[in-house]
CSV table of C-alpha atoms and ligand atoms in Angstrom, one decimal:
chain,number,residue,atom,x,y,z
A,1,MET,CA,-31.7,-1.3,-37.7
A,2,LEU,CA,-29.8,0.7,-35.2
A,3,ILE,CA,-31.9,3.7,-33.4
A,4,ARG,CA,-29.7,6.6,-32.0
A,5,ARG,CA,-30.1,8.7,-29.1
A,6,PRO,CA,-30.0,12.2,-30.4
A,7,ALA,CA,-26.5,13.5,-29.6
A,8,ASP,CA,-28.1,16.6,-28.5
A,9,VAL,CA,-29.5,17.0,-24.5
A,10,LEU,CA,-32.4,15.1,-23.7
A,11,PRO,CA,-35.2,16.7,-22.1
A,12,SER,CA,-34.8,14.4,-19.0
A,13,GLU,CA,-31.4,17.0,-18.4
A,14,ILE,CA,-33.6,20.3,-19.0
A,15,THR,CA,-36.9,19.7,-17.4
A,16,PRO,CA,-38.3,18.6,-14.2
A,17,ARG,CA,-39.0,14.9,-13.9
A,18,GLU,CA,-43.2,15.3,-13.3
A,19,VAL,CA,-43.2,17.7,-16.2
A,20,TYR,CA,-42.0,16.0,-18.7
A,21,LEU,CA,-43.4,12.6,-17.3
A,22,ASN,CA,-46.7,14.0,-18.1
A,23,ARG,CA,-45.6,15.3,-21.4
A,24,ARG,CA,-44.8,12.1,-22.5
A,25,GLN,CA,-48.3,10.8,-21.6
A,26,TRP,CA,-49.5,13.6,-23.9
A,27,MET,CA,-47.3,11.9,-26.7
A,28,ALA,CA,-48.6,9.0,-26.1
A,29,GLY,CA,-52.0,9.9,-26.0
A,30,ALA,CA,-52.9,13.1,-27.8
A,31,ALA,CA,-50.5,12.7,-30.4
A,32,GLY,CA,-51.4,8.8,-31.2
A,33,LEU,CA,-49.3,5.8,-32.0
A,34,ALA,CA,-47.9,7.1,-35.4
A,35,LEU,CA,-46.2,10.1,-33.9
A,36,SER,CA,-44.8,7.8,-31.3
A,37,ALA,CA,-43.5,5.2,-32.8
A,38,ALA,CA,-41.4,7.9,-34.8
A,39,LEU,CA,-39.9,9.4,-32.3
A,40,PRO,CA,-36.6,8.5,-30.8
A,41,LEU,CA,-36.7,5.8,-27.7
A,42,GLY,CA,-34.0,7.7,-26.0
A,43,LEU,CA,-36.5,10.7,-25.4
A,44,GLU,CA,-38.6,8.5,-23.4
A,45,ALA,CA,-35.4,7.8,-20.8
A,46,ALA,CA,-35.7,9.8,-17.4
A,47,PRO,CA,-32.3,10.1,-14.7
A,48,LEU,CA,-32.9,7.6,-11.7
A,49,SER,CA,-30.6,7.7,-8.7
A,50,ALA,CA,-29.9,4.3,-7.3
A,51,ALA,CA,-27.2,3.2,-4.5
A,52,LYS,CA,-24.2,0.6,-5.6
A,53,SER,CA,-24.5,-2.6,-4.7
A,54,PRO,CA,-22.0,-5.9,-3.2
A,55,PHE,CA,-24.3,-7.5,-5.5
A,56,SER,CA,-22.6,-6.1,-8.9
A,57,THR,CA,-20.1,-7.7,-10.9
A,58,ASP,CA,-16.9,-5.8,-11.8
A,59,GLU,CA,-16.6,-6.9,-15.4
A,60,LYS,CA,-16.5,-4.7,-18.1
A,61,LYS,CA,-20.0,-3.4,-19.3
A,62,THR,CA,-21.7,-4.2,-22.3
A,63,SER,CA,-22.0,-0.9,-24.1
A,64,ARG,CA,-25.5,1.1,-23.8
A,65,GLU,CA,-25.6,1.0,-27.8
A,66,ASP,CA,-25.7,-2.9,-27.6
A,67,VAL,CA,-27.7,-3.5,-24.6
A,68,THR,CA,-30.8,-1.4,-25.7
A,69,SER,CA,-30.7,-2.4,-29.7
A,70,TYR,CA,-29.8,-6.7,-29.7
A,71,ASN,CA,-33.0,-7.4,-27.8
A,72,ASN,CA,-35.5,-10.4,-27.5
A,73,TYR,CA,-39.1,-9.1,-27.0
A,74,TYR,CA,-41.5,-11.2,-29.3
A,75,GLU,CA,-44.3,-8.8,-28.8
A,76,PHE,CA,-42.8,-6.7,-31.4
A,77,GLY,CA,-41.1,-9.4,-33.5
A,78,THR,CA,-38.6,-12.1,-33.6
A,79,GLY,CA,-36.0,-9.9,-35.1
A,80,LYS,CA,-32.8,-8.8,-32.5
A,81,GLU,CA,-33.3,-5.1,-34.1
A,82,ASP,CA,-36.9,-5.5,-34.1
A,83,PRO,CA,-37.6,-4.4,-30.0
A,84,ALA,CA,-35.9,-1.5,-30.9
A,85,ALA,CA,-37.4,-0.8,-34.0
A,86,HIS,CA,-41.5,-1.5,-32.8
A,87,ALA,CA,-41.3,-0.9,-29.0
A,88,GLY,CA,-42.2,2.4,-28.7
A,89,THR,CA,-45.9,1.7,-29.5
A,90,LEU,CA,-46.1,0.4,-26.0
A,91,LYS,CA,-47.5,3.0,-23.8
A,92,THR,CA,-45.7,2.7,-20.2
A,93,ALA,CA,-47.5,5.5,-18.7
A,94,PRO,CA,-49.7,4.8,-16.4
A,95,TRP,CA,-48.6,1.6,-15.9
A,96,THR,CA,-50.3,-0.6,-12.6
A,97,VAL,CA,-48.8,-3.8,-11.8
A,98,ASN,CA,-51.6,-6.4,-9.9
A,99,VAL,CA,-50.6,-8.4,-7.4
A,100,ASP,CA,-53.3,-11.4,-6.5
A,101,GLY,CA,-53.5,-15.0,-5.8
A,102,MET,CA,-52.2,-16.8,-2.4
A,103,VAL,CA,-51.3,-13.3,-0.2
A,104,GLY,CA,-52.8,-11.6,2.5
A,105,LYS,CA,-52.6,-8.3,1.1
A,106,PRO,CA,-53.3,-8.4,-2.8
A,107,ALA,CA,-52.3,-4.9,-4.4
A,108,SER,CA,-51.9,-2.8,-7.2
A,109,PHE,CA,-48.7,-0.8,-7.5
A,110,ALA,CA,-48.5,2.3,-10.0
A,111,VAL,CA,-44.9,1.6,-10.7
A,112,GLU,CA,-44.4,5.5,-10.1
A,113,GLU,CA,-44.9,4.7,-6.9
A,114,LEU,CA,-43.0,1.6,-6.5
A,115,ILE,CA,-40.1,3.6,-8.0
A,116,LYS,CA,-40.6,6.2,-5.2
A,117,SER,CA,-41.3,3.8,-2.3
A,118,SER,CA,-38.0,1.2,-3.2
A,119,ALA,CA,-34.5,1.5,-2.1
A,120,LEU,CA,-33.3,1.3,-6.0
A,121,GLU,CA,-29.7,-0.3,-6.2
A,122,GLU,CA,-27.6,-0.2,-9.4
A,123,ARG,CA,-26.7,-4.1,-10.0
A,124,ILE,CA,-24.5,-4.8,-12.6
A,125,TYR,CA,-25.3,-8.6,-13.6
A,126,ARG,CA,-23.8,-11.1,-15.8
A,127,MET,CA,-27.0,-12.0,-18.2
A,128,ARG,CA,-26.6,-15.2,-20.4
A,129,CYS,CA,-28.6,-15.8,-23.2
A,130,VAL,CA,-30.1,-19.4,-24.2
A,131,GLU,CA,-29.3,-18.6,-27.4
A,132,GLY,CA,-25.1,-18.4,-26.7
A,133,TRP,CA,-24.7,-15.0,-26.2
A,134,SER,CA,-24.5,-12.9,-23.3
A,135,MET,CA,-24.2,-9.1,-22.0
A,136,VAL,CA,-23.0,-7.3,-18.7
A,137,ILE,CA,-25.6,-4.8,-17.8
A,138,PRO,CA,-26.0,-2.5,-15.1
A,139,TRP,CA,-29.8,-2.7,-14.0
A,140,VAL,CA,-31.8,-0.2,-11.6
A,141,GLY,CA,-33.8,-2.4,-9.6
A,142,PHE,CA,-34.8,-3.4,-6.5
A,143,PRO,CA,-35.2,-6.8,-4.7
A,144,LEU,CA,-37.9,-8.9,-5.8
A,145,ALA,CA,-38.3,-10.0,-2.2
A,146,ASP,CA,-38.9,-6.2,-0.7
A,147,LEU,CA,-42.6,-6.2,-3.0
A,148,ILE,CA,-43.5,-9.9,-1.9
A,149,LYS,CA,-42.7,-9.1,1.7
A,150,ARG,CA,-45.2,-6.3,1.5
A,151,VAL,CA,-48.0,-8.6,-0.1
A,152,GLU,CA,-47.6,-11.1,2.7
A,153,PRO,CA,-47.3,-14.4,0.8
A,154,LEU,CA,-50.0,-17.3,2.5
A,155,GLY,CA,-47.8,-20.7,3.3
A,156,SER,CA,-49.8,-22.1,0.9
A,157,ALA,CA,-48.2,-20.4,-1.7
A,158,LYS,CA,-45.3,-21.7,-3.2
A,159,TYR,CA,-44.4,-20.2,-6.7
A,160,VAL,CA,-44.7,-16.7,-8.2
A,161,ALA,CA,-46.8,-16.4,-11.6
A,162,PHE,CA,-45.6,-13.2,-13.6
A,163,GLU,CA,-47.8,-12.4,-17.1
A,164,THR,CA,-46.7,-9.5,-19.6
A,165,ALA,CA,-49.1,-6.6,-20.9
A,166,TYR,CA,-51.3,-8.4,-23.7
A,167,ARG,CA,-51.8,-5.3,-25.6
A,168,PRO,CA,-52.2,-5.9,-29.6
A,169,GLU,CA,-53.1,-2.4,-30.8
A,170,GLU,CA,-49.5,-1.6,-29.1
A,171,MET,CA,-48.1,-4.9,-30.1
A,172,SER,CA,-46.9,-5.4,-33.9
A,173,GLY,CA,-45.5,-9.0,-32.9
A,174,VAL,CA,-48.7,-9.8,-31.0
A,175,GLN,CA,-50.7,-9.1,-34.3
A,176,SER,CA,-49.0,-11.8,-36.2
A,177,MET,CA,-51.8,-14.5,-38.2
A,178,PHE,CA,-48.9,-17.2,-37.1
A,179,PRO,CA,-48.1,-16.1,-33.3
A,180,VAL,CA,-44.8,-17.5,-32.4
A,181,LEU,CA,-45.8,-17.8,-28.7
A,182,ASP,CA,-49.0,-17.8,-26.9
A,183,TRP,CA,-49.8,-14.7,-25.5
A,184,PRO,CA,-49.7,-13.3,-23.3
A,185,TYR,CA,-46.3,-13.9,-22.4
A,186,VAL,CA,-45.7,-16.0,-18.9
A,187,GLU,CA,-43.2,-17.1,-16.7
A,188,GLY,CA,-42.6,-18.1,-12.7
A,189,LEU,CA,-40.3,-18.8,-9.9
A,190,ARG,CA,-40.5,-21.0,-7.2
A,191,LEU,CA,-41.0,-18.9,-3.8
A,192,ASP,CA,-37.8,-19.3,-2.6
A,193,GLU,CA,-36.1,-18.5,-5.7
A,194,ALA,CA,-38.1,-15.6,-5.9
A,195,MET,CA,-36.8,-14.7,-2.5
A,196,ASN,CA,-33.5,-15.0,-3.1
A,197,PRO,CA,-31.3,-11.6,-3.2
A,198,LEU,CA,-30.5,-11.9,-6.4
A,199,ALA,CA,-33.6,-11.4,-7.8
A,200,ILE,CA,-34.6,-8.2,-8.9
A,201,LEU,CA,-37.3,-6.2,-10.2
A,202,ALA,CA,-35.8,-3.9,-13.0
A,203,VAL,CA,-37.1,-0.7,-13.6
A,204,GLY,CA,-33.9,1.2,-15.5
A,205,LEU,CA,-30.9,0.3,-17.0
A,206,TYR,CA,-27.7,2.7,-17.4
A,207,GLY,CA,-29.0,5.3,-14.7
A,208,GLU,CA,-32.1,5.9,-16.4
A,209,THR,CA,-35.5,4.6,-17.1
A,210,LEU,CA,-36.0,1.2,-19.0
A,211,PRO,CA,-36.1,1.2,-22.8
A,212,ASN,CA,-39.0,0.2,-24.1
A,213,GLN,CA,-37.3,-2.3,-25.4
A,214,ASN,CA,-35.8,-3.8,-22.4
A,215,GLY,CA,-39.4,-4.3,-20.9
A,216,ALA,CA,-40.4,-1.0,-19.5
A,217,PRO,CA,-41.5,0.1,-17.3
A,218,ILE,CA,-41.2,-2.9,-15.0
A,219,ARG,CA,-39.2,-6.6,-15.8
A,220,LEU,CA,-37.9,-9.2,-14.1
A,221,VAL,CA,-34.2,-9.8,-13.7
A,222,VAL,CA,-32.6,-13.2,-12.3
A,223,PRO,CA,-29.3,-13.9,-13.3
A,224,TRP,CA,-28.4,-17.1,-12.5
A,225,LYS,CA,-30.9,-18.0,-15.3
A,226,TYR,CA,-31.3,-18.1,-19.0
A,227,GLY,CA,-32.6,-14.7,-20.3
A,228,PHE,CA,-35.8,-15.8,-21.1
A,229,LYS,CA,-37.0,-16.0,-17.4
A,230,GLY,CA,-36.4,-12.1,-17.3
A,231,ILE,CA,-40.1,-11.3,-18.1
A,232,LYS,CA,-40.6,-7.9,-19.8
A,233,SER,CA,-43.5,-5.1,-18.9
A,234,ILE,CA,-45.2,-6.9,-16.4
A,235,THR,CA,-49.0,-6.4,-15.5
A,236,ARG,CA,-49.6,-9.1,-13.1
A,237,ILE,CA,-47.9,-11.4,-10.0
A,238,SER,CA,-49.5,-13.9,-8.9
A,239,PHE,CA,-48.7,-16.2,-6.1
A,240,VAL,CA,-49.9,-19.9,-6.5
A,241,GLU,CA,-49.9,-23.2,-5.4
A,242,LYS,CA,-48.9,-25.5,-8.2
A,243,GLN,CA,-45.9,-24.5,-10.9
A,244,PRO,CA,-47.1,-22.3,-13.3
A,245,GLU,CA,-46.3,-22.4,-17.1
A,246,THR,CA,-44.2,-20.5,-18.8
A,247,SER,CA,-44.5,-19.5,-22.1
A,248,TRP,CA,-41.2,-21.1,-24.0
A,249,ASN,CA,-41.9,-24.2,-21.9
A,250,ARG,CA,-45.4,-24.3,-23.5
A,251,GLN,CA,-43.6,-23.9,-26.8
A,252,ALA,CA,-40.9,-26.4,-26.9
A,253,PRO,CA,-41.3,-28.5,-23.4
A,254,GLY,CA,-38.1,-30.6,-24.8
A,255,GLU,CA,-36.1,-27.2,-25.1
A,256,TYR,CA,-37.1,-25.0,-22.5
A,257,GLY,CA,-37.6,-26.3,-18.9
A,258,PHE,CA,-39.3,-24.5,-15.9
A,259,TYR,CA,-35.8,-24.0,-14.0
A,260,ALA,CA,-34.1,-22.7,-16.9
A,261,ASN,CA,-31.0,-22.4,-15.0
A,262,VAL,CA,-27.7,-21.1,-16.4
A,263,ASN,CA,-26.1,-25.0,-16.6
A,264,PRO,CA,-23.1,-25.8,-19.3
A,265,SER,CA,-23.3,-29.2,-18.7
A,266,VAL,CA,-26.4,-29.5,-19.5
A,267,ASP,CA,-27.0,-28.5,-23.8
A,268,HIS,CA,-29.9,-27.2,-25.7
A,269,PRO,CA,-31.1,-30.4,-27.8
A,270,ARG,CA,-29.6,-28.5,-30.5
A,271,TRP,CA,-26.4,-27.0,-29.4
A,272,SER,CA,-24.0,-27.0,-26.9
A,273,GLN,CA,-24.1,-24.5,-23.7
A,274,ALA,CA,-20.7,-24.8,-22.9
A,275,THR,CA,-19.7,-21.5,-24.0
A,276,GLU,CA,-20.9,-18.3,-24.9
A,277,ARG,CA,-20.5,-15.6,-27.2
A,278,ARG,CA,-19.9,-11.4,-25.2
A,279,ILE,CA,-21.9,-9.0,-27.3
A,280,GLY,CA,-19.7,-6.4,-28.1
A,281,GLU,CA,-16.3,-8.7,-28.1
A,282,GLY,CA,-16.3,-8.5,-31.6
A,283,GLY,CA,-14.0,-9.6,-34.4
A,284,LEU,CA,-13.7,-13.4,-36.5
A,285,PHE,CA,-11.2,-14.6,-33.9
A,286,VAL,CA,-12.7,-13.8,-30.4
A,287,LYS,CA,-13.0,-16.5,-28.4
A,288,ARG,CA,-15.9,-17.9,-26.7
A,289,ARG,CA,-16.1,-18.1,-23.3
A,290,PRO,CA,-16.5,-20.7,-20.8
A,291,THR,CA,-20.5,-20.5,-19.7
A,292,LEU,CA,-20.1,-21.0,-15.7
A,293,MET,CA,-22.1,-22.7,-13.4
A,294,PHE,CA,-25.4,-20.6,-12.9
A,295,ASN,CA,-24.0,-17.7,-14.6
A,296,GLY,CA,-21.4,-17.5,-12.1
A,297,TYR,CA,-23.7,-16.9,-9.1
A,298,ALA,CA,-23.3,-20.8,-7.6
A,299,ASP,CA,-22.0,-19.6,-4.3
A,300,GLN,CA,-25.9,-17.5,-3.8
A,301,VAL,CA,-28.0,-20.1,-5.5
A,302,ALA,CA,-26.9,-23.3,-5.6
A,303,SER,CA,-28.3,-24.6,-2.2
A,304,LEU,CA,-31.4,-23.7,-3.7
A,305,TYR,CA,-31.4,-26.9,-5.7
A,306,THR,CA,-29.9,-29.3,-3.2
A,307,GLY,CA,-30.6,-33.0,-4.1
A,308,MET,CA,-32.3,-32.2,-7.4
A,309,ASP,CA,-31.5,-33.6,-10.5
A,310,LEU,CA,-30.4,-30.6,-12.3
A,311,ARG,CA,-30.5,-32.8,-15.8
A,312,LYS,CA,-34.1,-33.7,-15.6
A,313,PHE,CA,-35.1,-30.2,-14.0
A,314,TYR,CA,-33.4,-28.5,-17.0
B,401,MTE,N1,-40.6,-11.0,-22.0
B,401,MTE,C1,-41.8,-10.9,-23.3
B,401,MTE,N2,-42.5,-10.8,-22.5
B,401,MTE,N3,-41.4,-11.2,-24.5
B,401,MTE,C2,-40.1,-11.8,-24.6
B,401,MTE,O1,-40.3,-12.3,-25.9
B,401,MTE,N4,-37.3,-12.9,-24.0
B,401,MTE,C3,-36.9,-12.9,-22.9
B,401,MTE,C4,-36.7,-12.3,-22.0
B,401,MTE,N5,-38.0,-11.7,-21.8
B,401,MTE,C5,-39.4,-11.6,-23.7
B,401,MTE,C6,-39.2,-11.2,-22.2
B,401,MTE,C7,-36.1,-13.5,-23.6
B,401,MTE,S1,-35.6,-14.7,-24.8
B,401,MTE,C8,-34.7,-12.6,-23.5
B,401,MTE,S2,-32.9,-13.4,-24.1
B,401,MTE,C9,-34.8,-11.3,-22.7
B,401,MTE,O2,-35.6,-11.2,-22.4
B,401,MTE,C10,-34.0,-10.5,-23.3
B,401,MTE,O3,-33.9,-9.2,-22.3
B,401,MTE,P1,-32.8,-7.8,-22.9
B,401,MTE,O4,-33.3,-7.8,-24.7
B,401,MTE,O5,-33.1,-6.5,-22.0
B,401,MTE,O6,-31.5,-8.2,-23.2
């Protein structure tokens, strides 16, 4: 099922941002989940202004329609249409990201504050899902390194662990008797990977705040890794000494490694990773594209893995 945005003017275009963000909270709170679930998701988008980034690809962008209606977000179901249909129940404002562990300055950040105090950039990135499809998405966000510098990691911090919100009452997929994953969804990066300028925390796409199905209000984007690294709706970031557990590795360790670097020469045990289908390039006879090492970002990231056997550390 596709949820379409109303064709007429968005409230974000005619109402001051603060007023309408407050109205959003009121709608989610006073009117209750049933009503907010019934609201068209597009109503929630607020414009974000962002500088252009030299890290952007000039490849053709995947349509907003495809980016926001073909998703993976298992907390709202396992179907590609489930997140767009069901993620409207997640209350994304107010929202706090707690940063803890081996840091000099542990902190709780309100997302609104993070957005105001960060130099937002538009980063048009190629994204590759482990399932064999790809998209080109114009994210709006800021370098993860900027947030890391604010909290002053200690010398003992070697990894960064991320956690998604766990709210069974707002997440229909989490209520299942037979959960697909252990909740909350968790992911991790090595600290030097997290500091790489390509790694961003995204707060928007296509010039507006993130739709819920894409991980509102804040999610990780690591374009040289398979999409499952891009943990959505983050509530906690911890600096740790040992490699943290990750949801998909826990679920199927033989299929999903900690590193998850896009690598056309290391097949998934059940299918090849040599090629990809670009979403939106329709038609029966459209050729699959060759998948590029590190998703085409080798120049910027290959040095992170010098001397590592990438078949072992997949
Ligand atoms: N984050 C959470 N919390 N739950 C999920 O199920 N799915 C991952 C990742 N982040 C997922 C998640 C997977 S498998 C992919 S491919 C991307 O989100 C998809 O991001 P998109 O829907 O914005 O394209």
